[in-house]
Amino acid sequence: MYRLPSETALPEFLETLSMANKLILLGARPPVVQHLCGIGRKVAIRLYKEVHHCPSKSGMLPYDSYWIARSSMNALHASIFLGMYSDFSQLVTQKPVHATRFMTAYGLYRETVGRVFNDNRLDVSSDQGNFLGINRAWHLIQQVNSRESRLVLCGICQSRHIVLNTLPKFYQRCPICEVWAEKNIRRHKASCLGWERTLASDSRLSTS
């Protein structure tokens, strides 16, 4: 049995527990559930054990501040999720993250990514396989709220993408058009150089 907090109506408390269970089923760890749902630490830990039949794994939550910049795919997943979250609330404010808004945005992100993209091209370093992990998603919002990162509009493709304010502008490029364009240029140069080396080798063989 869970003790009903003072000045809290029973329906509201049951709704909070239900939301906490949904978050835990998606992989949220007790500290994230505690923060989003406003429940006590012991309650969050107990709920986690009841859902997964084992205690939460030990170790730090994914607090890598530079995770976004480590790959264009990381930046793409973060941009999709945070773009959807910003449609439900203003990230520039210091209002606490509400569990309902968070769950709505995260659910929409998973549905959209699952439908639009090919799973083979969705590799992202998270605890949710091919999806952005829910604990990572929560931390991304904390970064925006603390002004470590922000959403900007790409001047080329007009898509919203997340950038780190602590990094130089060179590392704040759009993960869709600018990064992939640069990769294509490098591939083109490599293929041209390879072709030129083959021609040079053939010419040397023909003259020998």
Tab-separated table of C-alpha atoms in Angstrom:
chain	number	residue	atom	x	y	z
A	1	MET	CA	0.000	0.000	0.000
A	2	TYR	CA	1.089	3.541	-0.761
A	3	ARG	CA	0.502	6.326	1.734
A	4	LEU	CA	-1.659	9.106	0.309
A	5	PRO	CA	0.220	12.441	0.603
A	6	SER	CA	-1.482	15.131	2.637
A	7	GLU	CA	-3.630	17.621	0.689
A	8	THR	CA	-3.702	15.261	-2.321
A	9	ALA	CA	-6.968	13.860	-3.672
A	10	LEU	CA	-7.135	10.110	-4.245
A	11	PRO	CA	-7.965	10.345	-8.005
A	12	GLU	CA	-5.027	12.694	-8.532
A	13	PHE	CA	-2.684	10.391	-6.620
A	14	LEU	CA	-3.832	7.329	-8.593
A	15	GLU	CA	-3.309	9.215	-11.851
A	16	THR	CA	0.213	10.121	-10.741
A	17	LEU	CA	1.008	6.481	-9.935
A	18	SER	CA	-0.383	5.422	-13.313
A	19	MET	CA	1.827	7.934	-15.113
A	20	ALA	CA	4.833	6.791	-13.091
A	21	ASN	CA	4.162	3.187	-14.125
A	22	LYS	CA	4.021	4.187	-17.808
A	23	LEU	CA	7.333	6.004	-17.509
A	24	ILE	CA	8.968	3.023	-15.802
A	25	LEU	CA	7.681	0.646	-18.487
A	26	LEU	CA	9.415	2.847	-21.069
A	27	GLY	CA	12.684	2.534	-19.161
A	28	ALA	CA	12.653	5.635	-16.958
A	29	ARG	CA	14.794	5.243	-13.862
A	30	PRO	CA	13.587	6.257	-10.369
A	31	PRO	CA	15.253	9.724	-10.279
A	32	VAL	CA	13.566	10.662	-13.571
A	33	VAL	CA	10.187	9.331	-12.405
A	34	GLN	CA	10.570	11.180	-9.108
A	35	HIS	CA	11.287	14.460	-10.901
A	36	LEU	CA	8.550	14.170	-13.532
A	37	CYS	CA	5.758	12.918	-11.285
A	38	GLY	CA	6.640	14.756	-8.091
A	39	ILE	CA	6.659	11.596	-5.974
A	40	GLY	CA	9.064	10.581	-3.246
A	41	ARG	CA	12.305	8.737	-3.887
A	42	LYS	CA	11.221	5.632	-1.968
A	43	VAL	CA	7.922	5.495	-3.865
A	44	ALA	CA	9.716	5.739	-7.210
A	45	ILE	CA	12.154	2.970	-6.256
A	46	ARG	CA	9.339	0.744	-5.013
A	47	LEU	CA	7.315	1.267	-8.196
A	48	TYR	CA	10.340	0.395	-10.308
A	49	LYS	CA	10.865	-2.858	-8.403
A	50	GLU	CA	7.194	-3.776	-8.753
A	51	VAL	CA	7.208	-3.175	-12.512
A	52	HIS	CA	10.528	-4.819	-13.400
A	53	HIS	CA	10.748	-7.272	-10.458
A	54	CYS	CA	14.297	-6.114	-9.807
A	55	PRO	CA	16.011	-2.989	-8.487
A	56	SER	CA	17.086	-0.211	-10.822
A	57	LYS	CA	20.567	-0.532	-12.274
A	58	SER	CA	23.207	1.430	-10.442
A	59	GLY	CA	25.298	4.187	-11.923
A	60	MET	CA	24.836	7.709	-13.142
A	61	LEU	CA	22.047	8.824	-15.440
A	62	PRO	CA	23.100	9.811	-18.992
A	63	TYR	CA	24.491	13.244	-18.141
A	64	ASP	CA	26.903	13.568	-21.077
A	65	SER	CA	26.544	17.245	-21.954
A	66	TYR	CA	28.252	16.746	-25.322
A	67	TRP	CA	26.228	13.699	-26.414
A	68	ILE	CA	24.402	15.798	-29.032
A	69	ALA	CA	27.653	16.756	-30.756
A	70	ARG	CA	29.178	13.277	-30.797
A	71	SER	CA	27.374	12.255	-33.996
A	72	SER	CA	24.952	13.705	-36.517
A	73	MET	CA	22.501	10.879	-35.746
A	74	ASN	CA	22.477	11.804	-32.053
A	75	ALA	CA	21.761	15.413	-33.003
A	76	LEU	CA	19.007	14.322	-35.395
A	77	HIS	CA	17.171	12.233	-32.774
A	78	ALA	CA	17.519	14.985	-30.171
A	79	SER	CA	16.250	17.594	-32.638
A	80	ILE	CA	13.177	15.550	-33.562
A	81	PHE	CA	12.202	14.955	-29.935
A	82	LEU	CA	12.893	18.480	-28.691
A	83	GLY	CA	11.114	19.967	-31.686
A	84	MET	CA	8.013	17.980	-30.776
A	85	TYR	CA	8.338	18.866	-27.108
A	86	SER	CA	8.559	22.561	-27.961
A	87	ASP	CA	5.189	22.252	-29.711
A	88	PHE	CA	3.657	21.399	-26.330
A	89	SER	CA	5.527	23.841	-24.137
A	90	GLN	CA	8.023	26.698	-24.290
A	91	LEU	CA	11.499	25.388	-23.485
A	92	VAL	CA	12.852	28.876	-22.819
A	93	THR	CA	10.941	29.066	-19.541
A	94	GLN	CA	12.047	27.612	-16.248
A	95	LYS	CA	8.751	25.813	-15.627
A	96	PRO	CA	9.156	22.253	-14.345
A	97	VAL	CA	8.798	19.468	-16.881
A	98	HIS	CA	5.313	17.996	-16.527
A	99	ALA	CA	4.981	14.228	-16.938
A	100	THR	CA	1.987	14.463	-19.287
A	101	ARG	CA	3.710	16.859	-21.699
A	102	PHE	CA	6.868	14.795	-21.579
A	103	MET	CA	5.052	11.508	-22.245
A	104	THR	CA	3.045	13.022	-25.107
A	105	ALA	CA	6.148	14.350	-26.844
A	106	TYR	CA	8.163	11.177	-26.258
A	107	GLY	CA	5.349	8.929	-27.477
A	108	LEU	CA	4.918	11.036	-30.617
A	109	TYR	CA	8.674	10.954	-31.216
A	110	ARG	CA	8.809	7.144	-31.044
A	111	GLU	CA	5.775	6.780	-33.295
A	112	THR	CA	7.139	9.213	-35.884
A	113	VAL	CA	10.657	7.798	-35.931
A	114	GLY	CA	9.348	4.242	-36.079
A	115	ARG	CA	7.188	5.009	-39.109
A	116	VAL	CA	9.335	7.371	-41.136
A	117	PHE	CA	12.848	6.008	-40.811
A	118	ASN	CA	14.384	2.685	-41.685
A	119	ASP	CA	15.474	0.884	-38.510
A	120	ASN	CA	18.836	0.059	-40.076
A	121	ARG	CA	19.657	3.760	-40.266
A	122	LEU	CA	18.431	4.676	-36.807
A	123	ASP	CA	21.433	3.635	-34.748
A	124	VAL	CA	21.746	5.925	-31.764
A	125	SER	CA	23.837	5.432	-28.638
A	126	SER	CA	21.036	5.125	-26.102
A	127	ASP	CA	19.565	2.577	-23.726
A	128	GLN	CA	16.535	2.086	-25.975
A	129	GLY	CA	18.225	0.501	-29.003
A	130	ASN	CA	17.221	2.402	-32.127
A	131	PHE	CA	15.277	5.061	-30.226
A	132	LEU	CA	16.331	7.950	-28.065
A	133	GLY	CA	16.294	6.629	-24.502
A	134	ILE	CA	13.684	8.149	-22.213
A	135	ASN	CA	16.298	9.028	-19.579
A	136	ARG	CA	18.391	10.744	-22.233
A	137	ALA	CA	15.300	12.590	-23.491
A	138	TRP	CA	14.638	13.917	-19.984
A	139	HIS	CA	18.228	15.120	-19.675
A	140	LEU	CA	18.041	16.879	-23.060
A	141	ILE	CA	15.149	18.958	-21.751
A	142	GLN	CA	17.152	19.820	-18.642
A	143	GLN	CA	19.948	21.062	-20.901
A	144	VAL	CA	17.567	23.353	-22.767
A	145	ASN	CA	16.021	24.636	-19.537
A	146	SER	CA	19.486	25.447	-18.184
A	147	ARG	CA	20.365	27.271	-21.455
A	148	GLU	CA	23.145	24.796	-22.314
A	149	SER	CA	21.449	24.112	-25.640
A	150	ARG	CA	18.735	25.576	-27.833
A	151	LEU	CA	16.678	24.882	-30.944
A	152	VAL	CA	17.604	26.897	-34.024
A	153	LEU	CA	16.220	27.068	-37.550
A	154	CYS	CA	18.467	25.869	-40.361
A	155	GLY	CA	18.908	28.544	-43.009
A	156	ILE	CA	19.149	25.922	-45.764
A	157	CYS	CA	16.504	23.250	-45.151
A	158	GLN	CA	14.407	25.269	-42.633
A	159	SER	CA	14.346	22.402	-40.130
A	160	ARG	CA	14.694	22.888	-36.381
A	161	HIS	CA	17.798	21.380	-34.871
A	162	ILE	CA	19.438	21.434	-31.463
A	163	VAL	CA	22.822	23.085	-30.871
A	164	LEU	CA	25.077	23.346	-27.839
A	165	ASN	CA	25.706	26.927	-26.760
A	166	THR	CA	29.065	25.934	-25.268
A	167	LEU	CA	30.530	24.798	-28.607
A	168	PRO	CA	31.934	26.903	-31.475
A	169	LYS	CA	29.661	27.616	-34.427
A	170	PHE	CA	31.459	24.997	-36.547
A	171	TYR	CA	29.920	22.292	-34.329
A	172	GLN	CA	26.416	23.804	-34.453
A	173	ARG	CA	25.625	22.637	-37.988
A	174	CYS	CA	22.336	21.147	-39.137
A	175	PRO	CA	22.428	17.339	-38.772
A	176	ILE	CA	20.298	16.907	-41.905
A	177	CYS	CA	21.654	19.028	-44.747
A	178	GLU	CA	25.036	20.452	-43.707
A	179	VAL	CA	26.498	17.309	-42.138
A	180	TRP	CA	25.328	14.933	-44.867
A	181	ALA	CA	26.402	17.357	-47.600
A	182	GLU	CA	29.897	17.428	-46.113
A	183	LYS	CA	30.013	13.621	-45.989
A	184	ASN	CA	28.946	13.376	-49.625
A	185	ILE	CA	31.673	15.850	-50.636
A	186	ARG	CA	34.298	13.804	-48.781
A	187	ARG	CA	33.078	10.603	-50.452
A	188	HIS	CA	33.159	12.288	-53.865
A	189	LYS	CA	36.702	13.531	-53.300
A	190	ALA	CA	37.818	10.087	-52.133
A	191	SER	CA	36.332	8.396	-55.180
A	192	CYS	CA	37.935	10.944	-57.511
A	193	LEU	CA	41.316	10.514	-55.851
A	194	GLY	CA	41.001	6.756	-56.090
A	195	TRP	CA	40.142	7.019	-59.773
A	196	GLU	CA	43.123	9.307	-60.383
A	197	ARG	CA	45.451	6.908	-58.560
A	198	THR	CA	44.166	4.036	-60.694
A	199	LEU	CA	44.783	6.025	-63.883
A	200	ALA	CA	48.290	6.935	-62.735
A	201	SER	CA	49.044	3.313	-61.910
A	202	ASP	CA	47.775	2.158	-65.307
A	203	SER	CA	49.883	4.767	-67.113
A	204	ARG	CA	53.017	3.645	-65.265
A	205	LEU	CA	52.333	0.018	-66.180
A	206	SER	CA	51.791	0.892	-69.844
A	207	THR	CA	55.089	2.781	-70.099
A	208	SER	CA	57.187	0.164	-68.320
